Short mmCIF file of C-alpha atoms in Angstrom, two decimals:
data_model
loop_
_atom_site.label_atom_id
_atom_site.label_comp_id
_atom_site.label_asym_id
_atom_site.label_seq_id
_atom_site.Cartn_x
_atom_site.Cartn_y
_atom_site.Cartn_z
CA MET Q 1 2.51 12.62 31.91
CA SER Q 2 3.71 13.24 35.47
CA ASP Q 3 6.19 15.92 36.62
CA LEU Q 4 9.76 15.94 35.25
CA ASN Q 5 8.61 14.05 32.14
CA VAL Q 6 8.63 10.73 34.02
CA MET Q 7 6.00 8.30 32.74
CA THR Q 8 3.66 6.57 35.13
CA PRO Q 9 3.60 2.74 34.89
CA GLU Q 10 0.31 2.97 32.99
CA GLU Q 11 1.74 5.44 30.47
CA SER Q 12 4.88 3.36 30.05
CA ALA Q 13 2.88 0.21 29.33
CA ALA Q 14 0.73 2.02 26.79
CA THR Q 15 3.79 3.36 25.00
CA LYS Q 16 5.50 -0.02 25.03
CA ALA Q 17 2.51 -1.60 23.28
CA ALA Q 18 2.14 1.14 20.66
CA VAL Q 19 2.30 -0.93 17.47
CA MET Q 20 0.36 -0.42 14.27
CA ASN Q 21 -2.28 -2.94 13.24
CA GLN Q 22 -1.48 -3.61 9.57
CA VAL Q 23 -4.67 -5.58 8.94
CA PRO Q 24 -7.19 -3.44 6.97
CA GLY Q 25 -10.86 -3.21 7.77
CA PRO Q 26 -13.42 -5.83 6.64
CA GLU Q 27 -14.31 -3.72 3.61
CA ILE Q 28 -10.91 -4.55 2.05
CA GLN Q 29 -10.29 -8.08 0.79
CA GLY Q 30 -6.94 -9.56 1.70
CA GLN Q 31 -5.13 -11.03 -1.30
CA SER Q 32 -2.21 -13.40 -1.17
CA PRO Q 33 0.75 -13.20 -3.60
CA LEU Q 34 -0.90 -16.02 -5.62
CA HIS Q 35 -4.39 -14.57 -5.62
CA HIS Q 36 -4.21 -14.16 -9.40
CA ALA Q 37 -3.61 -17.91 -9.87
CA ASP Q 38 -7.06 -18.67 -8.39
CA LEU Q 39 -5.88 -21.82 -6.64
CA GLU Q 40 -9.34 -22.44 -5.20
CA SER Q 41 -10.83 -22.88 -8.67
CA LEU Q 42 -7.91 -25.05 -9.74
CA ALA Q 43 -8.45 -27.21 -6.65
CA GLN Q 44 -12.12 -27.69 -7.54
CA LYS Q 45 -11.66 -28.35 -11.25
CA GLY Q 46 -8.23 -29.99 -11.33
CA PRO Q 47 -7.08 -33.58 -10.75
CA LYS Q 48 -7.70 -35.17 -7.36
CA THR Q 49 -4.85 -37.68 -7.49
CA GLY Q 50 -1.17 -37.18 -8.18
CA GLY Q 51 2.30 -37.53 -6.75
CA VAL Q 52 2.64 -33.92 -5.59
CA HIS Q 53 0.13 -31.84 -3.64
CA LEU Q 54 0.43 -28.06 -3.38
CA ARG Q 55 -1.37 -25.72 -1.01
CA GLU Q 56 -0.79 -22.05 -0.28
CA LEU Q 57 -0.82 -21.24 3.43
CA LYS Q 58 -1.91 -17.74 2.63
CA LEU Q 59 -2.20 -14.53 4.60
CA LEU Q 60 -0.22 -15.71 7.61
CA GLY Q 61 1.51 -13.30 9.94
CA HIS Q 62 5.29 -13.25 9.39
CA LEU Q 63 7.29 -11.80 12.30
CA THR Q 64 11.08 -11.61 12.39
CA LEU Q 65 12.42 -11.64 15.94
CA ARG Q 66 15.99 -10.76 16.87
CA CYS Q 67 17.03 -11.15 20.48
CA ASN Q 68 19.73 -12.59 22.73
CA ALA Q 69 19.59 -16.38 22.83
CA GLU Q 70 21.53 -16.31 26.12
CA ASN Q 71 19.05 -13.97 27.84
CA ALA Q 72 16.88 -16.20 30.02
CA GLU Q 73 14.31 -13.45 30.60
CA GLN Q 74 13.81 -12.92 26.88
CA LEU Q 75 13.53 -16.66 26.25
CA ALA Q 76 10.92 -16.94 28.99
CA ALA Q 77 8.98 -13.99 27.53
CA VAL Q 78 8.84 -15.63 24.09
CA GLU Q 79 7.52 -18.83 25.63
CA ARG Q 80 4.84 -16.90 27.51
CA VAL Q 81 3.68 -15.20 24.30
CA LEU Q 82 3.77 -18.19 21.94
CA GLY Q 83 3.44 -21.14 24.29
CA VAL Q 84 6.58 -22.71 22.85
CA ALA Q 85 10.29 -22.13 23.42
CA LEU Q 86 12.57 -20.60 20.81
CA PRO Q 87 14.53 -23.31 18.95
CA LEU Q 88 18.14 -22.60 19.86
CA GLN Q 89 19.86 -25.32 17.86
CA PRO Q 90 20.87 -24.24 14.33
CA LEU Q 91 18.54 -25.21 11.47
CA THR Q 92 15.71 -26.35 13.73
CA SER Q 93 12.12 -25.29 14.28
CA ALA Q 94 9.39 -25.46 16.91
CA GLU Q 95 5.64 -25.23 16.81
CA ASN Q 96 2.60 -24.90 19.01
CA GLY Q 97 -0.61 -25.45 17.11
CA ALA Q 98 -0.91 -22.68 14.52
CA TYR Q 99 2.30 -20.99 15.72
CA SER Q 100 5.64 -22.03 14.25
CA ILE Q 101 9.18 -20.72 14.76
CA ARG Q 102 12.07 -21.18 12.34
CA TRP Q 103 15.70 -20.71 13.40
CA MET Q 104 17.34 -18.31 10.94
CA SER Q 105 20.63 -17.39 12.67
CA PRO Q 106 22.05 -17.40 16.22
CA ASP Q 107 19.99 -14.30 17.10
CA GLU Q 108 17.17 -14.38 14.54
CA TRP Q 109 13.93 -16.36 14.21
CA LEU Q 110 11.02 -16.29 11.77
CA ILE Q 111 7.67 -16.64 13.55
CA LEU Q 112 4.52 -17.57 11.62
CA VAL Q 113 1.10 -17.03 13.18
CA PRO Q 114 -2.49 -16.83 11.92
CA GLY Q 115 -2.86 -13.54 10.07
CA MET Q 116 -5.67 -12.16 12.18
CA GLU Q 117 -3.64 -12.78 15.36
CA THR Q 118 -0.53 -10.93 14.20
CA PHE Q 119 -1.34 -7.59 15.84
CA ASP Q 120 -2.22 -9.26 19.15
CA ILE Q 121 1.03 -11.24 19.09
CA GLU Q 122 3.04 -8.09 18.34
CA THR Q 123 1.34 -6.28 21.21
CA LYS Q 124 2.05 -9.15 23.62
CA PHE Q 125 5.71 -9.11 22.63
CA ARG Q 126 5.92 -5.36 23.32
CA ASP Q 127 4.38 -5.92 26.75
CA GLU Q 128 6.39 -9.00 27.70
CA MET Q 129 9.88 -8.69 26.17
CA PRO Q 130 12.56 -7.08 28.34
CA GLY Q 131 15.81 -5.56 27.17
CA HIS Q 132 17.04 -4.90 23.66
CA TYR Q 133 15.34 -6.81 20.83
CA SER Q 134 13.74 -6.28 17.43
CA LEU Q 135 10.39 -7.50 16.13
CA VAL Q 136 9.51 -6.73 12.49
CA ASN Q 137 6.21 -7.52 10.80
CA SER Q 138 6.94 -8.49 7.18
CA SER Q 139 3.65 -10.32 6.57
CA GLY Q 140 2.88 -8.67 3.24
CA GLY Q 141 6.23 -9.55 1.73
CA SER Q 142 6.04 -13.35 1.76
CA THR Q 143 3.80 -16.35 1.49
CA VAL Q 144 4.08 -20.06 2.31
CA LEU Q 145 3.65 -23.00 -0.06
CA GLU Q 146 3.10 -26.45 1.39
CA LEU Q 147 4.27 -29.34 -0.78
CA SER Q 148 3.43 -32.95 0.03
CA GLY Q 149 2.89 -36.33 -1.58
CA ALA Q 150 4.71 -39.44 -2.67
CA ASN Q 151 6.89 -37.57 -5.20
CA VAL Q 152 7.49 -34.34 -3.32
CA LEU Q 153 11.13 -35.25 -2.72
CA GLU Q 154 11.79 -35.69 -6.44
CA VAL Q 155 10.39 -32.23 -7.17
CA LEU Q 156 12.50 -30.66 -4.44
CA LYS Q 157 15.63 -32.38 -5.73
CA LYS Q 158 15.03 -30.68 -9.08
CA SER Q 159 14.76 -27.32 -7.36
CA THR Q 160 17.41 -27.02 -4.66
CA PRO Q 161 21.01 -28.19 -4.05
CA VAL Q 162 20.27 -29.03 -0.40
CA ASP Q 163 20.87 -32.62 0.74
CA LEU Q 164 17.32 -33.86 1.32
CA HIS Q 165 18.15 -37.38 2.47
CA PRO Q 166 16.03 -38.13 5.57
CA LYS Q 167 19.16 -38.61 7.68
CA ALA Q 168 20.46 -35.20 6.63
CA PHE Q 169 17.08 -33.45 6.59
CA PRO Q 170 14.84 -34.83 9.37
CA VAL Q 171 11.37 -33.58 10.22
CA GLY Q 172 11.65 -30.15 11.80
CA LYS Q 173 14.82 -29.07 10.01
CA VAL Q 174 14.94 -25.61 8.41
CA VAL Q 175 17.30 -24.18 5.78
CA SER Q 176 17.48 -20.92 3.87
CA THR Q 177 18.68 -21.81 0.42
CA LEU Q 178 18.51 -21.44 -3.33
CA PHE Q 179 15.27 -22.62 -4.89
CA ALA Q 180 15.22 -22.71 -8.69
CA LYS Q 181 16.58 -19.24 -9.54
CA SER Q 182 15.09 -17.70 -6.43
CA GLY Q 183 15.38 -18.45 -2.72
CA ALA Q 184 13.24 -20.07 -0.03
CA VAL Q 185 13.18 -21.01 3.62
CA ILE Q 186 12.46 -24.74 3.50
CA ARG Q 187 11.06 -26.57 6.51
CA ARG Q 188 10.30 -30.26 6.63
CA SER Q 189 7.02 -30.36 8.52
CA GLY Q 190 6.16 -34.06 8.05
CA GLU Q 191 7.43 -37.30 6.59
CA GLN Q 192 6.27 -36.30 3.10
CA ARG Q 193 5.48 -32.64 3.70
CA TYR Q 194 7.57 -29.48 3.30
CA GLU Q 195 6.87 -25.77 3.68
CA LEU Q 196 8.50 -23.10 1.54
CA VAL Q 197 8.53 -19.49 2.73
CA ILE Q 198 8.98 -17.46 -0.44
CA ARG Q 199 9.11 -13.77 -1.27
CA ARG Q 200 6.05 -12.12 -2.79
CA SER Q 201 8.03 -10.89 -5.80
CA PHE Q 202 9.06 -14.46 -6.71
CA ALA Q 203 5.77 -16.20 -5.86
CA ASP Q 204 4.50 -16.34 -9.44
CA TYR Q 205 7.85 -17.58 -10.76
CA ILE Q 206 8.04 -20.38 -8.18
CA TRP Q 207 4.39 -21.31 -8.85
CA LEU Q 208 5.18 -21.70 -12.56
CA TRP Q 209 8.39 -23.59 -11.75
CA LEU Q 210 6.57 -26.07 -9.51
CA GLN Q 211 3.92 -26.73 -12.15
CA ASP Q 212 6.63 -27.69 -14.62
CA ALA Q 213 8.78 -29.64 -12.13
CA SER Q 214 5.84 -31.76 -10.97
CA ARG Q 215 4.31 -32.38 -14.39
CA GLU Q 216 5.60 -35.96 -14.71
CA TYR Q 217 4.20 -36.93 -11.28
CA GLY Q 218 0.83 -35.16 -11.43
CA LEU Q 219 0.11 -32.00 -9.47
CA VAL Q 220 -2.89 -31.76 -7.17
CA ILE Q 221 -3.89 -28.29 -5.98
CA GLU Q 222 -5.45 -28.09 -2.53
CA ALA Q 223 -7.36 -25.06 -1.27
#
C-alpha cells in the first residue's frame, strides 16, 4: 500500500479480482442435486427409445448478473468476457458455445457456464466490469434438466400454464414460471428441446413428476 492509503494500480486490480473459488479440490467428488437418482445407471439399463428424453446438465456454473442495460461500457465488458452480448429484449436468451445467458428482468440475467470455468469467469468480470453491478455465484443451489423428443411438448403442457405454441414460444425464448407445484426457468433451446433451471430443493420432486408425466410416451434417460 502506498502513502495516504492510496492503492497502486496493481493493488487495485488484485483487490478487484478477489473472489473465492467455490470449487473444492480433486479429492472431493462433486455431486449434482440428482446424484442419488443415479441417472448414469438408468441411462445404461433403461429403454433406448421413447417420446421424451431427459438429461441432467449437471454441475454447471450459475451466475446471476445485475447491471445497467443502458450502460454501454458494461454491455461491452460482458461481451468481452463471454463472447456474446447480453440479450436485452424481454424473455430472450443468447449463447456462445458452452456459455448461455437468460434474460430474467430489465436489469438481471442468469449466466450458465461450464462448472470448472466459473471462477475464471467471475474473476474476468471483476477485472472488466466498470461501475455499479452485482455478480452472485449460486451454482450449488440449482441444476438444469434438458427435455427433448417427439412428445416433450405434451409433457410440458401437463406441467406448466405457459403458452407453448411455437408462435408464442419460439426457440430462444425464456420464462420464469410455475412448473408442477414448484417453479422453473424454462428455455426453448431447439425445435424439440427445452431446458429447465430448477432449484436444488425441488430437484427430486420434479424428477419424480417428470417420470410420471412422461410415462405414457416412454422416458429415455441420457447421461
